[in-house]
CSV table of C-alpha atoms in Angstrom, one decimal:
chain,number,residue,atom,x,y,z
A,128,MET,CA,12.7,-5.9,-17.9
A,129,VAL,CA,11.2,-7.1,-14.9
A,130,VAL,CA,7.6,-8.2,-15.0
A,131,CYS,CA,5.9,-7.8,-11.6
A,132,HIS,CA,2.9,-9.8,-10.9
A,133,SER,CA,0.7,-8.9,-7.7
A,134,PHE,CA,2.6,-5.6,-6.9
A,135,ALA,CA,0.0,-4.4,-4.7
A,136,THR,CA,0.2,-7.1,-2.4
A,137,ASN,CA,3.9,-8.4,-2.5
A,138,VAL,CA,6.0,-7.4,0.5
A,139,PHE,CA,9.8,-7.5,0.3
A,140,VAL,CA,11.1,-8.8,3.5
A,141,ASN,CA,14.8,-7.9,4.3
A,142,CYS,CA,15.8,-9.5,7.5
A,143,PRO,CA,18.4,-11.6,9.3
A,144,PHE,CA,18.3,-15.6,8.3
A,145,ASP,CA,20.2,-16.9,11.6
A,146,GLU,CA,18.7,-19.5,13.9
A,147,ASP,CA,18.2,-17.0,16.8
A,148,TYR,CA,16.0,-14.7,14.5
A,149,ALA,CA,14.1,-17.5,12.9
A,150,PRO,CA,11.3,-17.3,15.3
A,151,VAL,CA,10.8,-13.6,14.4
A,152,LEU,CA,10.8,-14.3,10.7
A,153,ARG,CA,8.4,-17.2,10.7
A,154,ALA,CA,5.8,-15.4,12.8
A,155,MET,CA,5.9,-12.4,10.4
A,156,LEU,CA,5.7,-14.3,7.4
A,157,PHE,CA,2.5,-15.9,8.9
A,158,CYS,CA,1.2,-12.5,9.8
A,159,LEU,CA,1.4,-11.3,6.1
A,160,ILE,CA,0.1,-14.4,4.7
A,161,ARG,CA,-3.0,-14.1,7.1
A,162,LEU,CA,-3.5,-10.7,6.1
A,163,GLY,CA,-3.7,-11.4,2.4
A,164,LEU,CA,-0.2,-10.5,1.5
A,165,THR,CA,2.3,-12.1,-0.3
A,166,PRO,CA,6.1,-12.1,1.3
A,167,ARG,CA,9.0,-12.1,-1.2
A,168,ILE,CA,12.2,-13.0,0.4
A,169,ALA,CA,15.8,-13.7,-0.9
A,170,SER,CA,15.4,-17.4,0.4
A,171,GLU,CA,12.3,-18.1,-1.5
A,172,ARG,CA,14.3,-19.5,-4.3
A,173,SER,CA,17.9,-21.0,-4.3
A,174,ASP,CA,19.7,-20.8,-7.8
A,175,SER,CA,23.5,-20.9,-7.5
A,176,GLY,CA,23.8,-19.5,-10.9
A,177,GLU,CA,21.6,-16.3,-10.1
A,178,PRO,CA,23.7,-13.1,-8.6
A,179,ARG,CA,22.2,-12.4,-5.2
A,180,VAL,CA,22.0,-8.7,-6.0
A,181,GLU,CA,20.1,-9.2,-9.0
A,182,LYS,CA,17.4,-11.3,-7.2
A,183,ILE,CA,17.2,-8.5,-4.5
A,184,LEU,CA,16.7,-5.8,-7.1
A,185,GLU,CA,13.8,-7.9,-8.6
A,186,LEU,CA,12.1,-8.4,-5.2
A,187,ILE,CA,12.3,-4.8,-4.3
A,188,ALA,CA,10.8,-3.5,-7.7
A,189,CYS,CA,8.1,-6.0,-7.4
A,190,ALA,CA,7.0,-5.1,-3.9
A,191,ARG,CA,4.7,-2.3,-2.8
A,192,PHE,CA,5.6,-2.9,0.7
A,193,SER,CA,9.1,-3.6,2.5
A,194,ILE,CA,10.1,-4.7,5.9
A,195,HIS,CA,13.5,-3.9,6.7
A,196,ASP,CA,14.8,-5.4,10.1
A,197,LEU,CA,18.2,-4.0,11.2
A,198,SER,CA,18.5,-6.2,14.0
A,199,ARG,CA,22.0,-7.4,13.0
A,200,CYS,CA,23.9,-4.1,12.6
A,201,GLN,CA,26.0,-4.8,15.5
A,202,ALA,CA,28.5,-7.3,16.0
A,203,LYS,CA,28.1,-9.8,18.8
A,204,GLN,CA,31.8,-10.0,20.0
A,205,ALA,CA,35.2,-8.5,19.4
A,206,GLY,CA,36.4,-9.2,16.0
A,207,GLU,CA,33.2,-10.2,14.4
A,208,HIS,CA,32.0,-8.1,11.4
A,209,TYR,CA,28.6,-6.6,11.6
A,210,ARG,CA,26.3,-7.3,8.7
A,211,LEU,CA,25.9,-4.9,6.1
A,212,ASN,CA,23.2,-6.7,3.8
A,213,MET,CA,20.3,-5.5,5.6
A,214,PRO,CA,21.3,-1.7,5.6
A,215,PHE,CA,22.5,-2.0,1.9
A,216,GLU,CA,19.1,-3.4,0.8
A,217,LEU,CA,17.2,-0.6,2.7
A,218,GLY,CA,19.5,1.8,0.7
A,219,ILE,CA,18.5,0.2,-2.6
A,220,ASP,CA,14.9,0.5,-1.7
A,221,PHE,CA,15.0,4.1,-0.6
A,222,GLY,CA,16.6,4.6,-4.0
A,223,CYS,CA,14.0,2.7,-5.7
A,224,ARG,CA,11.3,4.8,-3.9
A,225,ARG,CA,13.0,8.0,-4.7
A,226,PHE,CA,14.1,7.6,-8.3
A,227,GLY,CA,12.0,4.5,-9.7
A,228,ALA,CA,9.0,4.6,-12.0
A,229,GLU,CA,5.7,6.4,-10.7
A,230,LYS,CA,4.3,3.3,-9.0
A,231,LEU,CA,7.4,2.7,-6.9
A,232,THR,CA,7.1,6.1,-5.4
A,233,LYS,CA,4.0,4.6,-3.4
A,234,LYS,CA,6.0,1.9,-1.6
A,235,ALA,CA,5.7,2.0,2.0
A,236,PHE,CA,8.4,0.9,4.5
A,237,LEU,CA,8.6,-0.8,8.0
A,238,ILE,CA,12.0,-0.5,9.5
A,239,LEU,CA,12.5,-2.8,12.5
A,240,GLU,CA,15.3,-3.2,15.1
A,241,GLU,CA,15.8,-5.4,18.1
A,242,GLU,CA,16.7,-2.5,20.3
A,243,SER,CA,15.4,1.1,20.4
A,244,TYR,CA,17.7,3.8,19.1
A,245,ARG,CA,20.5,1.5,18.5
A,246,TYR,CA,20.5,1.8,15.0
A,247,GLN,CA,21.5,5.5,15.3
A,248,ALA,CA,24.9,4.7,16.0
A,249,ALA,CA,25.5,2.8,12.8
A,250,ILE,CA,23.2,4.5,10.4
A,251,SER,CA,22.8,8.3,11.7
A,252,ASP,CA,21.1,9.1,8.4
A,253,LEU,CA,17.9,7.3,9.6
A,254,ALA,CA,17.3,9.8,12.4
A,255,GLY,CA,13.8,11.1,12.2
A,256,CYS,CA,12.5,7.9,10.5
A,257,ASP,CA,9.8,5.9,12.5
A,258,ILE,CA,11.6,2.7,13.5
A,259,GLU,CA,10.0,0.0,15.8
A,260,ALA,CA,11.7,-2.0,18.1
A,261,HIS,CA,10.6,-5.6,18.8
A,262,GLY,CA,13.1,-6.9,21.4
A,263,GLY,CA,13.6,-10.0,19.7
A,264,SER,CA,10.1,-11.3,20.6
A,265,HIS,CA,8.0,-12.7,17.6
A,266,GLU,CA,4.9,-11.7,19.4
A,267,VAL,CA,5.7,-8.0,19.5
A,268,ALA,CA,7.1,-8.1,15.9
A,269,VAL,CA,3.6,-9.5,14.9
A,270,ARG,CA,1.8,-6.5,16.6
A,271,LYS,CA,4.2,-3.9,15.2
A,272,LEU,CA,3.7,-5.4,11.7
A,273,ARG,CA,-0.1,-5.7,11.9
A,274,ASN,CA,-0.4,-2.3,13.2
A,275,TRP,CA,1.6,-0.8,10.5
A,276,ILE,CA,0.1,-2.7,7.6
A,277,VAL,CA,-3.6,-2.2,8.4
A,278,GLN,CA,-2.9,1.6,8.7
A,279,ILE,CA,-1.8,1.9,5.1
A,280,ASP,CA,-4.6,0.1,3.2
A,281,ASP,CA,-7.9,-1.7,3.6
A,282,PHE,CA,-6.7,-5.2,4.8
A,283,GLU,CA,-8.7,-7.2,7.0
A,284,GLN,CA,-9.1,-5.7,10.7
A,285,VAL,CA,-8.0,-8.7,12.5
A,286,GLY,CA,-6.3,-8.1,16.1
A,287,ALA,CA,-2.7,-9.2,16.5
A,288,ALA,CA,-3.9,-11.6,19.4
A,289,VAL,CA,-6.0,-13.4,16.8
A,290,ILE,CA,-3.2,-13.7,14.3
A,291,LEU,CA,-0.8,-15.0,17.2
A,292,SER,CA,-3.2,-17.5,18.2
A,293,GLU,CA,-3.9,-18.7,14.7
A,294,TYR,CA,0.0,-19.0,14.2
A,295,ARG,CA,0.1,-21.4,17.2
A,296,ASP,CA,-2.7,-23.4,15.4
A,297,PHE,CA,-0.9,-23.4,12.3
A,298,GLN,CA,2.6,-24.6,14.1
A,299,GLU,CA,0.6,-27.7,15.3
A,300,TRP,CA,-1.1,-28.2,12.1
A,301,ASN,CA,2.2,-28.3,10.1
A,302,TYR,CA,4.2,-30.0,12.7
A,303,ASP,CA,1.7,-33.0,12.7
A,304,ARG,CA,1.5,-32.9,8.9
A,305,GLN,CA,5.3,-33.1,8.7
A,306,ARG,CA,5.8,-35.9,11.2
A,307,THR,CA,2.9,-37.8,9.3
A,308,ALA,CA,4.8,-37.2,6.1
A,309,GLY,CA,8.2,-38.8,7.6
A,310,PHE,CA,10.1,-35.8,8.4
A,311,SER,CA,12.4,-36.1,11.4
A,312,GLU,CA,12.9,-33.4,14.1
A,313,GLU,CA,16.0,-32.4,12.3
A,314,ASP,CA,14.3,-32.3,8.8
A,315,ILE,CA,11.6,-29.8,10.6
A,316,LEU,CA,14.3,-27.6,11.8
A,317,ASP,CA,16.1,-27.4,8.7
A,318,TYR,CA,12.6,-26.8,6.8
A,319,PRO,CA,13.2,-24.5,3.7
A,320,THR,CA,11.6,-21.1,3.9
A,321,ALA,CA,9.6,-21.7,0.5
A,322,GLU,CA,7.9,-24.8,1.7
A,323,LEU,CA,7.0,-23.1,4.9
A,324,MET,CA,5.2,-20.3,3.1
A,325,ARG,CA,3.4,-22.7,0.9
A,326,ALA,CA,2.1,-24.5,4.1
A,327,MET,CA,1.0,-21.1,5.6
A,328,PHE,CA,-0.7,-20.4,2.3
A,329,GLU,CA,-2.4,-23.7,2.5
A,330,TRP,CA,-3.6,-23.3,6.1
A,331,VAL,CA,-4.7,-19.9,5.5
A,332,GLU,CA,-6.8,-21.0,2.5
A,333,LEU,CA,-8.2,-24.0,4.5
A,334,TYR,CA,-9.3,-21.9,7.4
A,335,HIS,CA,-9.7,-18.4,6.0
A,336,PRO,CA,-10.6,-18.7,2.3
A,337,ARG,CA,-10.8,-15.6,0.4
A,338,THR,CA,-13.9,-15.0,-1.4
């Protein structure tokens, strides 16, 4: 049986992990942490002996909130397969909310896409759902995320502009710290997600401690 800690503040993040998407992902992770939430993401831990789908099931079951970004549901070039992981995990999450234990019926989703309405060609069953487009912009993604989360529960009413400004401050702070610690530019570009989130939690605790 999965034991879920901090279910009420956990957020399952289902999104692409490619280099082009990285700025959007990192900004959204910071936004969540800044608002007092805990992102749960497949790349938070790496164990070659752990089946990926089992890890995904655990993360979904332990999170009250979920962010599903379908921006890679379309192949970029002829002969390339489009990615099914994100729609697959969204489907698992829908099933969890529909058929899971009572607390899971309270799960809330934010579904994102890079382009408005493109998802309808790939997953017509989502017609009628409120899906937000960010255009590949991390700033737009943060605004969509912030506006969604503060409508659901009593989170701090801090504006998206403030969060984005603080994110830039965090980036400078973390870059300087990494360089001082001996990280090369190549090391910084390949910084593990788990370490990045720990740095975000540390920065928020330093400059916006929770009482």
